[in-house]
CSV table of C-alpha atoms in Angstrom, one decimal:
chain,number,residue,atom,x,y,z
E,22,UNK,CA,-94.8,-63.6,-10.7
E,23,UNK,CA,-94.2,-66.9,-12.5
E,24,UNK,CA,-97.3,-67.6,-14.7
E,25,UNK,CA,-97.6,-71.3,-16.0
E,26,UNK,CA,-99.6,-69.7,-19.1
E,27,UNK,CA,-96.9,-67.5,-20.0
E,28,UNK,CA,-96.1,-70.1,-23.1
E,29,UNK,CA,-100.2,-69.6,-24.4
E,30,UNK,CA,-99.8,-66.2,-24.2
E,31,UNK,CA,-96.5,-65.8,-26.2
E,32,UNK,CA,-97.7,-67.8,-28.7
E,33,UNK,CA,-100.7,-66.0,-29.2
E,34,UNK,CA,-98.9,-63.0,-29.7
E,35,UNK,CA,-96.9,-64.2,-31.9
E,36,UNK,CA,-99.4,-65.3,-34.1
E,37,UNK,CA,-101.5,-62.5,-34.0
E,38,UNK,CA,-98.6,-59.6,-34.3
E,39,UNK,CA,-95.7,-61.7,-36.2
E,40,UNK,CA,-98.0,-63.6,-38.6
E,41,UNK,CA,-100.9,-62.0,-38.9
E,42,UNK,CA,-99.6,-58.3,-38.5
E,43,UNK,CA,-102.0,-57.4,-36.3
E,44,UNK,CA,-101.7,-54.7,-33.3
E,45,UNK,CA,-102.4,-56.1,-29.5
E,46,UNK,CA,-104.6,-52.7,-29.6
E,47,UNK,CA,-106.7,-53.2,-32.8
E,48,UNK,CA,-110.2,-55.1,-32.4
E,49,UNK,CA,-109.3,-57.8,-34.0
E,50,UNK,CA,-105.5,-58.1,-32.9
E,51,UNK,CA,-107.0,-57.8,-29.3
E,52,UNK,CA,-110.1,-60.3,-30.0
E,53,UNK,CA,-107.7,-62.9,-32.1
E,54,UNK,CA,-105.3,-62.5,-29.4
E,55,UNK,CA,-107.8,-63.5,-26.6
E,56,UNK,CA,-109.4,-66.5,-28.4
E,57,UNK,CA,-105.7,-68.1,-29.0
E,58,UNK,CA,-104.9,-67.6,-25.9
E,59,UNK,CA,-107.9,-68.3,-23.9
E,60,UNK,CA,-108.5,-71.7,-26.2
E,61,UNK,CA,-105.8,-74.0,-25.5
E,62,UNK,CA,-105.3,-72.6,-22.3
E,63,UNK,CA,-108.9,-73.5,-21.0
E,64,UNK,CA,-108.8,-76.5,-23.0
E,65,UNK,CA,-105.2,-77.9,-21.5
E,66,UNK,CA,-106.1,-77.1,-17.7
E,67,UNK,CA,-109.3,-79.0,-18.0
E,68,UNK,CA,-107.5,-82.0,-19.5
E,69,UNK,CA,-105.1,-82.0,-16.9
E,70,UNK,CA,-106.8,-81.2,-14.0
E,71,UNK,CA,-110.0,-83.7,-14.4
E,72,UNK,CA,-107.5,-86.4,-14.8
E,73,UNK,CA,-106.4,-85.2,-11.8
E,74,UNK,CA,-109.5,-85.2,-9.6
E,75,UNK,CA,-110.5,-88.2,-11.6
E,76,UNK,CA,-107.8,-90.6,-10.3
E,77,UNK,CA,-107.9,-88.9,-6.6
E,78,UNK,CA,-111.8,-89.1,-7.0
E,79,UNK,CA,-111.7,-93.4,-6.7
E,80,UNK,CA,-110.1,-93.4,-3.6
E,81,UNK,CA,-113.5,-91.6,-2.1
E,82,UNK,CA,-116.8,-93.5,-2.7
E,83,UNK,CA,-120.4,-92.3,-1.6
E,84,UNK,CA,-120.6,-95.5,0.9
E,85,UNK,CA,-117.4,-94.1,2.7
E,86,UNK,CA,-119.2,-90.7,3.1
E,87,UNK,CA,-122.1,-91.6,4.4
E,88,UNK,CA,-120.3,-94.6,6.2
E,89,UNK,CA,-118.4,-91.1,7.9
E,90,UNK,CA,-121.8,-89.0,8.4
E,91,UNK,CA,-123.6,-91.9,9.7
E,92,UNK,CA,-124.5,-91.0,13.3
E,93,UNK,CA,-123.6,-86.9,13.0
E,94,UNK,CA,-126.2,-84.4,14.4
E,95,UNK,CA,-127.2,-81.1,12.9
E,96,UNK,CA,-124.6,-78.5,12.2
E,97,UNK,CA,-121.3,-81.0,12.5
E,98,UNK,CA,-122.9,-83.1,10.6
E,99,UNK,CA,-123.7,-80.2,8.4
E,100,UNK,CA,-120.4,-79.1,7.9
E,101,UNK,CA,-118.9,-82.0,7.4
E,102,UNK,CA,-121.1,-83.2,4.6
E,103,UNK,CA,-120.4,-79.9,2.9
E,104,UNK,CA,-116.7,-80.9,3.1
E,105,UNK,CA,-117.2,-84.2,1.9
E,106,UNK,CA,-119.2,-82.8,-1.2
E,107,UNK,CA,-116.1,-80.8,-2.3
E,108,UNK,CA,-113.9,-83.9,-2.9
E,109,UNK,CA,-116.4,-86.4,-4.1
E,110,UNK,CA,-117.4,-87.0,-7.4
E,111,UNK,CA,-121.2,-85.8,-8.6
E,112,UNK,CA,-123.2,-86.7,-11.2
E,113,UNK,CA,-126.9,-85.4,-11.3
E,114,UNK,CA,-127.7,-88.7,-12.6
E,115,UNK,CA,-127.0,-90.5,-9.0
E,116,UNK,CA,-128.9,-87.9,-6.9
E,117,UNK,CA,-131.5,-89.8,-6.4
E,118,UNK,CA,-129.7,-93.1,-5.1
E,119,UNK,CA,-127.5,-91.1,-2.8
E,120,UNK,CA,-130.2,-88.9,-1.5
E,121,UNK,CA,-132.2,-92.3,-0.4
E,122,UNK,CA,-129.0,-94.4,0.4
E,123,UNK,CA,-128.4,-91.7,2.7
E,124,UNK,CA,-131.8,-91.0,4.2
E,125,UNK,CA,-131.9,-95.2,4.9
E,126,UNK,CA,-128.7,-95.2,6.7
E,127,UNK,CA,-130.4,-92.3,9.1
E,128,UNK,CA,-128.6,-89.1,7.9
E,129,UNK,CA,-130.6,-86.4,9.2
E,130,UNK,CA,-132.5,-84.5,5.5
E,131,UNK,CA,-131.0,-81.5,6.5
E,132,UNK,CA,-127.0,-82.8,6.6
E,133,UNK,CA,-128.3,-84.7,3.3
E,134,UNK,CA,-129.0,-81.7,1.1
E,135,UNK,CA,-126.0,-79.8,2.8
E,136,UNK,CA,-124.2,-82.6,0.7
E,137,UNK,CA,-126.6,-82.7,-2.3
E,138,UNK,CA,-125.7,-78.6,-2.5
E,139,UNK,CA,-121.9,-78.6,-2.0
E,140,UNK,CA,-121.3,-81.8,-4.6
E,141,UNK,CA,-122.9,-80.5,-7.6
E,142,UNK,CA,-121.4,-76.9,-7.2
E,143,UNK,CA,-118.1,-77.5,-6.2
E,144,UNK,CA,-117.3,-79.4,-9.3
E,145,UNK,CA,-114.2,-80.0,-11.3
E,146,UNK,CA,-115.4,-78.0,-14.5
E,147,UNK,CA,-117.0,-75.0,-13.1
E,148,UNK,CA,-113.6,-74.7,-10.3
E,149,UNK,CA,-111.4,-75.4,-13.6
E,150,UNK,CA,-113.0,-72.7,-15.1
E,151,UNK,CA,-112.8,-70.2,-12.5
E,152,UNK,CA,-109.0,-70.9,-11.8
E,153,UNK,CA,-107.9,-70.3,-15.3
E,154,UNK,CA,-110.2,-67.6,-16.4
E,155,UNK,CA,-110.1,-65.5,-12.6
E,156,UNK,CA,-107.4,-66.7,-10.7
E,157,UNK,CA,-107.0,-68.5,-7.7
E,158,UNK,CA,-108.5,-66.3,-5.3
E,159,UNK,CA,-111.6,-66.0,-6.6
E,160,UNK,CA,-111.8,-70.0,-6.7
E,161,UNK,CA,-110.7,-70.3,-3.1
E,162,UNK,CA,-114.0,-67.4,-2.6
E,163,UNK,CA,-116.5,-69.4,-4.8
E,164,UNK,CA,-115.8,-72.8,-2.5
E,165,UNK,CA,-115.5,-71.5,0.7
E,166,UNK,CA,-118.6,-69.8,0.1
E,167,UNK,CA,-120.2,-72.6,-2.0
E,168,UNK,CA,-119.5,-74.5,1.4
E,169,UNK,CA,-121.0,-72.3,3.6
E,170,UNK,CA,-124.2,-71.8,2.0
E,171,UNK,CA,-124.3,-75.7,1.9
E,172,UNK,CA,-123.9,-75.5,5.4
E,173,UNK,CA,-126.5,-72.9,6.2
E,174,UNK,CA,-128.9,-74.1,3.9
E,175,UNK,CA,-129.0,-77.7,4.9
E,176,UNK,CA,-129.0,-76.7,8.5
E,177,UNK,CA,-132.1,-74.2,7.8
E,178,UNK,CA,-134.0,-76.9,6.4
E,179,UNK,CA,-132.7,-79.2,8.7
E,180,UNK,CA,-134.9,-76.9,11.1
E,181,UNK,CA,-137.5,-76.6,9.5
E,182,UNK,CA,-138.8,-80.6,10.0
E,183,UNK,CA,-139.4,-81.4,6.1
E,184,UNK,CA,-139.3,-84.6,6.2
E,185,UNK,CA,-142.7,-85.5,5.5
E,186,UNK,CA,-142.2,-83.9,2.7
E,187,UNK,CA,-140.3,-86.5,1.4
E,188,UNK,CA,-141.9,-89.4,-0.3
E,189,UNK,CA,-143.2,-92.3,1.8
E,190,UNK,CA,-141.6,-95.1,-0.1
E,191,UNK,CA,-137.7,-93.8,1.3
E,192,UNK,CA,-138.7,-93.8,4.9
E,193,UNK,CA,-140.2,-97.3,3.7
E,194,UNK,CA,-136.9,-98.6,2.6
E,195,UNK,CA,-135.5,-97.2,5.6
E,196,UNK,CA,-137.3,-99.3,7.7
E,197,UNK,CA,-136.3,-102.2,5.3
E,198,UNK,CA,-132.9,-101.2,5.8
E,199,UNK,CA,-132.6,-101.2,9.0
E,200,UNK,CA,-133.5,-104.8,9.9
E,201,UNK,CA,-130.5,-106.0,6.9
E,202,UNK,CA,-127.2,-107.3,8.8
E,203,UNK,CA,-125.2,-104.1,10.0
E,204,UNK,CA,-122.0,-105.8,9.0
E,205,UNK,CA,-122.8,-105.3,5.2
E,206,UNK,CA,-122.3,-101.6,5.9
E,207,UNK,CA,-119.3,-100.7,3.9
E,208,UNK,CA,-117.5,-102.8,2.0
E,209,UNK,CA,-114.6,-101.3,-0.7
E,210,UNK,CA,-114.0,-102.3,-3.9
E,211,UNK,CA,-110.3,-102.8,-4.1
E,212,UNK,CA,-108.9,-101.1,-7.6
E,213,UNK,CA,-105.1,-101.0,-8.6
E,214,UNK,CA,-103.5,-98.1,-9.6
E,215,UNK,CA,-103.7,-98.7,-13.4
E,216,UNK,CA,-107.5,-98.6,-12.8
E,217,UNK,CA,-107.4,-95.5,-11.0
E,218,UNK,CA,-105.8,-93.7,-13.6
E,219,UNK,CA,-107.8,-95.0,-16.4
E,220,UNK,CA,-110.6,-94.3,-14.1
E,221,UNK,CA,-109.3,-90.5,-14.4
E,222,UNK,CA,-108.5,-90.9,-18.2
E,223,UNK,CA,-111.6,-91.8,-18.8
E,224,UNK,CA,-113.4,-89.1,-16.8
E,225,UNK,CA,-111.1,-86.8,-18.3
E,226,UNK,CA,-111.2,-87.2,-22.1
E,227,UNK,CA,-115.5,-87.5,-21.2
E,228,UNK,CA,-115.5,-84.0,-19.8
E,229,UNK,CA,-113.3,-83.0,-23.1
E,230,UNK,CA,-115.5,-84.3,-25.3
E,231,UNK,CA,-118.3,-83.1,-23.9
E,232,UNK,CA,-117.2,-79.3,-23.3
E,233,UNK,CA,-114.6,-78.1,-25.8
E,234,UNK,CA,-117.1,-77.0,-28.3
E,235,UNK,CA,-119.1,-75.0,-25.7
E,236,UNK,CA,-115.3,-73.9,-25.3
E,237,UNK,CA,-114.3,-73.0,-27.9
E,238,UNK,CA,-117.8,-70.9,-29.1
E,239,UNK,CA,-117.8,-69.5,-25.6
E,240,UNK,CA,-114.8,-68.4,-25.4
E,241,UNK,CA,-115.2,-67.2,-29.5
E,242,UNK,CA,-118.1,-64.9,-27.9
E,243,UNK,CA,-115.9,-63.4,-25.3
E,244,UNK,CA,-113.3,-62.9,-27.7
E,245,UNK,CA,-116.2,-60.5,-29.6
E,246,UNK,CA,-117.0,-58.8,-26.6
E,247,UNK,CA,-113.6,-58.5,-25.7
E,248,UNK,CA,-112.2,-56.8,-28.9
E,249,UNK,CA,-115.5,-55.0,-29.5
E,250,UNK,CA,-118.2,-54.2,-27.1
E,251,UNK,CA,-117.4,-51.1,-25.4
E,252,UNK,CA,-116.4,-50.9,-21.5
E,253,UNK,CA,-119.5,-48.6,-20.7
E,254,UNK,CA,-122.1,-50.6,-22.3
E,255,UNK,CA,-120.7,-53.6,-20.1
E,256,UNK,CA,-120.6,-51.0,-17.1
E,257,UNK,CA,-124.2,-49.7,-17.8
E,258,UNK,CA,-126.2,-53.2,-17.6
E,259,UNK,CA,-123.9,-55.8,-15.8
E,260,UNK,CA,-122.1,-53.3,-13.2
E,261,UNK,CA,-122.5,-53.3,-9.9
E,262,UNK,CA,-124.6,-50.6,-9.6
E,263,UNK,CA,-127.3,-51.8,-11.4
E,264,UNK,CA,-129.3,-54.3,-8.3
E,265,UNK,CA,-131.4,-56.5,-10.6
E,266,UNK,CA,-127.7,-57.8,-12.4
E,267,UNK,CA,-127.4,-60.5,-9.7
E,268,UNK,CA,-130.8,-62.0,-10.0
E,269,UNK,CA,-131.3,-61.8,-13.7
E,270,UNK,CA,-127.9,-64.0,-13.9
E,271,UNK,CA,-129.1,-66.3,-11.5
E,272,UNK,CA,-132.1,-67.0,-13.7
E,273,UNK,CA,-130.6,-67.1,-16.6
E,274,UNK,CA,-127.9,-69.9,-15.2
E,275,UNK,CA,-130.6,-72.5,-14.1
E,276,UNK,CA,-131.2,-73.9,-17.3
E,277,UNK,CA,-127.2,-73.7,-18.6
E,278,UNK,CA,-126.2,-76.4,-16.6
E,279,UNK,CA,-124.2,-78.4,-19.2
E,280,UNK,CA,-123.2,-75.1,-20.9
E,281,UNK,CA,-120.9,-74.0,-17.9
E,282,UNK,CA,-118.0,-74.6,-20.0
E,283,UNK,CA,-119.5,-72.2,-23.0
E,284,UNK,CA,-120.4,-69.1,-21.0
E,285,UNK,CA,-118.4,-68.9,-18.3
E,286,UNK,CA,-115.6,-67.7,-21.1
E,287,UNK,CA,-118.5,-64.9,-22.1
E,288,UNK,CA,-118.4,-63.6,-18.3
E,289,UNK,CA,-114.5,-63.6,-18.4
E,290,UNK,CA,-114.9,-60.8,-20.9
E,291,UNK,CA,-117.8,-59.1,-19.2
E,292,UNK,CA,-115.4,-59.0,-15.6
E,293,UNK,CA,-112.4,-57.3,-17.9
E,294,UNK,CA,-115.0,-54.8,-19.1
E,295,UNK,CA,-115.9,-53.9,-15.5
E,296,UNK,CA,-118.6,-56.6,-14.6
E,297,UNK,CA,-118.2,-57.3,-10.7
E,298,UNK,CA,-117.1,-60.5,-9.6
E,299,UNK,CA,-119.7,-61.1,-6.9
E,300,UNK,CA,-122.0,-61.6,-9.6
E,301,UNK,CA,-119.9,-63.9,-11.7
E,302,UNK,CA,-120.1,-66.2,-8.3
E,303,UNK,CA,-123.5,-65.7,-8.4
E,304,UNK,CA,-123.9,-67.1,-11.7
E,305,UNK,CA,-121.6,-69.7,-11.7
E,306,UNK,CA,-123.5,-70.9,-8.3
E,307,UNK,CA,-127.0,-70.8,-10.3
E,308,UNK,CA,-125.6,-72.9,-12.7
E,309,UNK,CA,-124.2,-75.8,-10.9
E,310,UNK,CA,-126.3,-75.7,-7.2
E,311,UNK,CA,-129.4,-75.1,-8.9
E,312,UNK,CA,-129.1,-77.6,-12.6
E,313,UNK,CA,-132.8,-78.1,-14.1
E,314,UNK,CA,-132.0,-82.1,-14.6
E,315,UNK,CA,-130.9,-82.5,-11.3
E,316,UNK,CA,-134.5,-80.7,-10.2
E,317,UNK,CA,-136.4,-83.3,-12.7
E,318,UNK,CA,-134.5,-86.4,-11.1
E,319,UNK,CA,-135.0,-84.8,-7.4
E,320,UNK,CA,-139.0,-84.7,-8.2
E,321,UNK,CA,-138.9,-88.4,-7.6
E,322,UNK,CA,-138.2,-88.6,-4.1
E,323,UNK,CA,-139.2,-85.0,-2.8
E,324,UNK,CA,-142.8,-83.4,-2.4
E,325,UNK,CA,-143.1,-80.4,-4.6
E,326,UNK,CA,-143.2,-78.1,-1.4
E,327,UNK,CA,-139.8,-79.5,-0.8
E,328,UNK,CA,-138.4,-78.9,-4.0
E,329,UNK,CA,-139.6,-75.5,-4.1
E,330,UNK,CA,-138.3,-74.8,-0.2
E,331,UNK,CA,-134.3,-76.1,-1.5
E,332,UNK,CA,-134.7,-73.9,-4.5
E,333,UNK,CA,-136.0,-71.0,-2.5
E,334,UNK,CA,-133.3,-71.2,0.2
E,335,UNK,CA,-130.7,-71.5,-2.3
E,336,UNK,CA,-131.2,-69.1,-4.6
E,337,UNK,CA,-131.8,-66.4,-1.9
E,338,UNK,CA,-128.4,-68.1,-0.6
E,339,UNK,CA,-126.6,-67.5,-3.9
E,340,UNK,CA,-128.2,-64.0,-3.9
E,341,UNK,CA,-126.4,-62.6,-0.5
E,342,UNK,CA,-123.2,-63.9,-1.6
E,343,UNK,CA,-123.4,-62.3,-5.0
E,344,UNK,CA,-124.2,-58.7,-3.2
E,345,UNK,CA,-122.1,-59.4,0.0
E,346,UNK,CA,-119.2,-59.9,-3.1
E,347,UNK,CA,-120.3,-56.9,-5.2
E,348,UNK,CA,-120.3,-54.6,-1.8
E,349,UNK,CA,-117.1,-55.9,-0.6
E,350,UNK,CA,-115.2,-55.4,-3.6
E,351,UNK,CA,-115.8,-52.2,-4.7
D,16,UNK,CA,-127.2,-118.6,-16.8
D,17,UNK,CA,-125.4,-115.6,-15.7
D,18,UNK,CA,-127.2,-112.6,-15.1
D,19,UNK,CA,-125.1,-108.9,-15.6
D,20,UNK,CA,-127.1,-106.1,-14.0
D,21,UNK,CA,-125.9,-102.7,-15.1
D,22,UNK,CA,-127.4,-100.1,-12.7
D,23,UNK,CA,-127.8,-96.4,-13.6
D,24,UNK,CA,-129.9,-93.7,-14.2
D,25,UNK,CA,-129.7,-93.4,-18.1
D,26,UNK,CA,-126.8,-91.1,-18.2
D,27,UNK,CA,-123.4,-91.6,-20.4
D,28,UNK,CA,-121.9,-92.9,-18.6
D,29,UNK,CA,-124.2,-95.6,-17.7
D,30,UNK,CA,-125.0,-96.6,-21.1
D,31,UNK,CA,-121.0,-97.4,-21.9
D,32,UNK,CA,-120.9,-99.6,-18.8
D,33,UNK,CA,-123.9,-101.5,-20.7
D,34,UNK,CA,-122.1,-101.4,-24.1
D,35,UNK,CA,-119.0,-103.1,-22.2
D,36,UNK,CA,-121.1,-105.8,-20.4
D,37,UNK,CA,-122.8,-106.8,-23.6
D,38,UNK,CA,-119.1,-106.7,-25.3
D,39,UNK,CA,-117.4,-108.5,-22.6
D,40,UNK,CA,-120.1,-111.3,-22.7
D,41,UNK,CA,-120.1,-111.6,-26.9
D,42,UNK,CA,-116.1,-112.0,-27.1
D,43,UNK,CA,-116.7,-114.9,-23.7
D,44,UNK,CA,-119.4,-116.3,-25.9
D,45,UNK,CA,-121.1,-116.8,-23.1
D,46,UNK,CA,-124.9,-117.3,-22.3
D,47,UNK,CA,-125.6,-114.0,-20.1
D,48,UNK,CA,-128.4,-111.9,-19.5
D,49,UNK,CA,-127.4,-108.6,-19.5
D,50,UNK,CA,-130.1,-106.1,-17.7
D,51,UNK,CA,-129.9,-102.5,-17.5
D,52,UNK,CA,-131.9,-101.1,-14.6
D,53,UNK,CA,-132.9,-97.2,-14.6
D,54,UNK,CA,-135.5,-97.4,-11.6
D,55,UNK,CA,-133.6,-95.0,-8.8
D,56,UNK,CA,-135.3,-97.2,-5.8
D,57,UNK,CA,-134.7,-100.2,-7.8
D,58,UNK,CA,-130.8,-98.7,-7.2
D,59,UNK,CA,-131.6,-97.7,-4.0
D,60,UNK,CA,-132.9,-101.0,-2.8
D,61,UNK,CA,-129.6,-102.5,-3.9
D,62,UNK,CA,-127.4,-100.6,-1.8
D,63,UNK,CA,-125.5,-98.5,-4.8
D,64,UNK,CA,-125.6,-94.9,-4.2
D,65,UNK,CA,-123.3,-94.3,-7.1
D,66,UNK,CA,-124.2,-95.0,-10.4
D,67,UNK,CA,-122.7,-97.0,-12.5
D,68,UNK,CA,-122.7,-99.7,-11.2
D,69,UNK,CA,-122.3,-103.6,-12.3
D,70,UNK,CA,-123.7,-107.1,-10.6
D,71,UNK,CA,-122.5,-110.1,-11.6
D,72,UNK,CA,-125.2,-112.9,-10.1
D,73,UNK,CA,-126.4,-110.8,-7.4
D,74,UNK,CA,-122.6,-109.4,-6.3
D,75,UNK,CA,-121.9,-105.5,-6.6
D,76,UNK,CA,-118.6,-105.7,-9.2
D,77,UNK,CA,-118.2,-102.3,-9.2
D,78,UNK,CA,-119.4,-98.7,-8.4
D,79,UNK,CA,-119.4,-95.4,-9.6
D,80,UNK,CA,-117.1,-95.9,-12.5
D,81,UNK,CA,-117.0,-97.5,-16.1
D,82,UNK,CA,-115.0,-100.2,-16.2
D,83,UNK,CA,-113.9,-101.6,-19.6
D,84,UNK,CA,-114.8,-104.4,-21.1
D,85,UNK,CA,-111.5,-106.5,-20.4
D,86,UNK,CA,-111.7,-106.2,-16.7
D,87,UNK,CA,-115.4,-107.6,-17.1
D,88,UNK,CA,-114.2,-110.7,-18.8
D,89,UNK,CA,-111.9,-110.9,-16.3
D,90,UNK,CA,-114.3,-110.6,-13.5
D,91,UNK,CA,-116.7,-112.9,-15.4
D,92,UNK,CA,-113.9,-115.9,-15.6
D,93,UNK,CA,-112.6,-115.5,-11.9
């Protein structure tokens, strides 16, 4: 099969047995040879594909998707916020506007935090990551299911009638809201193409700067294990046999959210040495649904029972699909 | 006087969008206020769910992006 990093891979072969004279087998032939590879390879999909997803990323503002969920009942309105929160952009730092400019326009809470669940974790970085360290398949298997548990978790809580759990003050300014002129509803900003794409340059070369260290030491680490840390260690403590592997990555992802780009190479390593990759999901889903900032930010507009109800349903979420995986696979 | 509202939440990104109002307004030399609001139901209560965003004199400029510099000059003449 034709494999766009077939160039990153000769070269680091080269480098390692031609210059360095190094075997492919030795520890350090195989650990060079997975760092010079894995480096610019990582490093050149995320440049390319943020820019990507930046540019396509103006053409779909917050106002449109709640313009789109405005009047949608429970689970269709579920799913399609899900949907939605796979193609627009995220920041933590705008949770808390959306979450209230979506709660005054009368979303339903539950359809709300389907979106406020799917946005964050589908997100360019972590899906970067996931294509160019594990393939395609397994980053069509972390959306889809990154979508359904949006789906199902939104809709449980949905359910469950929370919302006098959220602060007073955002029913307030939904009342507010209500009596300004509907007409002022959705109005676009018109941008050029030359804004577009600096719009993506400029998201792109941000997400650079701000992960290729993480990268590179990440993927450094993996490299280690890689060339050196036996399979049957790895096999022993992370494999699928052992049942408390899924939840002790889970909490150990929470507080990595801007670290994604750093370990996720670590876990590459730890899959070739026989970790299972429903618990890879797992993690990865811990660190981007769950993110302590976003948590902090959330505080302001949600009741501490609240908070503790979307954690609880997600992380029991993000559990099942990390054993459903691990079962399935074996 | 002109007043410049930059609207975000304290992230990065927010703070460049600041940087490039203040810039825009220095090479205009013109007399501007330039405000950055952090307060998520101050945000709220303007309508902007996505963050940055800039006001010119009460109008929403722009919205979930960073725009440089030159286009707010631009949008501060026209």
């Amino acid at each position: 099969m034709f494999d766009p990093f077939y160039p990153f891979d000769w070269l680091a072969t080269q480098i390692v047995t031609n210059i360095l004279g190094l075997s492919l087998k030795s520890h350090l032939g195989s650990s060079l040879h997975f760092f010079l590879y894995d480096v610019p390879k990582i490093l050149t999909l995320v440049l390319v594909i943020s820019f990507i997803v930046g540019t396509l990323q103006t053409f779909i503002q917050p106002e449109k998707v709640r313009y789109l969920l405005r009047g949608k009942r429970t689970i269709f309105g579920n799913i399609l916020a899900a949907m939605l929160g796979i193609i627009t952009p995220f920041c933590s730092c705008s949770a808390v506007p959306l979450f209230i400019g979506f709660l005054e326009a009368g979303i339903p809470l539950g359809v709300t935090f389907s979106y406020l669940i799917s946005a964050p974790m589908v997100n360019e970085v972590a899906i970067i990551l996931l294509l160019g360290l594990f393939g395609f398949k397994v980053m069509i298997m972390y959306i889809s299911f990154g979508v359904i548990l949006a789906i199902i978790a939104g809709y449980i809580i949905g359910l469950l009638k929370l919302e006098k759990w959220v602060e007073p003050f955002v029913w307030q300014l939904q009342k507010n809201h209500q009596k300004l002129s509907e007409n002022n509803e959705f109005e676009e900003i018109s941008l050029t193409w030359k804004d577009r794409f600096q719009q993506g340059w400029y998201q792109s070369s941000e997400i650079i700067k701000s992960v290729w260290l993480y990268v590179v030491i990440g993927i450094a680490i993996g490299a280690g294990i890689h060339g050196y840390v036996p399979t049957n260690l790895v096999v022993k403590w992370a494999g699928a046999n052992n049942p408390f592997a899924v939840p002790i990555v889970v909490m150990i992802g929470v507080p990595l959210y801007a670290n994604i780009a750093g370990v996720m190479p670590i876990t590459e390593a730890l899959v070739n040495k026989g970790m299972p990759i429903g618990t890879v999901l797992a993690f990865t889903m811990a660190v981007t649904a769950l993110s302590l900032p976003e948590m902090v930010i959330l505080k302001k507009v949600l009741s501490p029972k609240l908070l503790t109800v979307f954690i609880t349903i997600v992380t029991l979420g993000i559990f099942g699909i990390g054993y459903l995986f691990n079962a399935l696979i074996i | 006087m002109i007043k410049l509202e930059v609207l975000g939440t304290g992230c990065k990104k927010c703070q460049q969008l600041e940087a490039n109002a203040k810039e825009a307004v220095a090479s205009l030399n013109l007399e501007a206020q330039v405000l950055h609001i952090t307060d998520p139901m101050e945000i709220a209560q303007r309508g902007v769910m996505s963050t940055p965003a800039l006001i010119i004199n009460g109008k929403i400029v722009s919205k979930g992006q960073v725009i440089t510099s030159e286009k707010i000059q631009a949008l501060l003449q026209g």
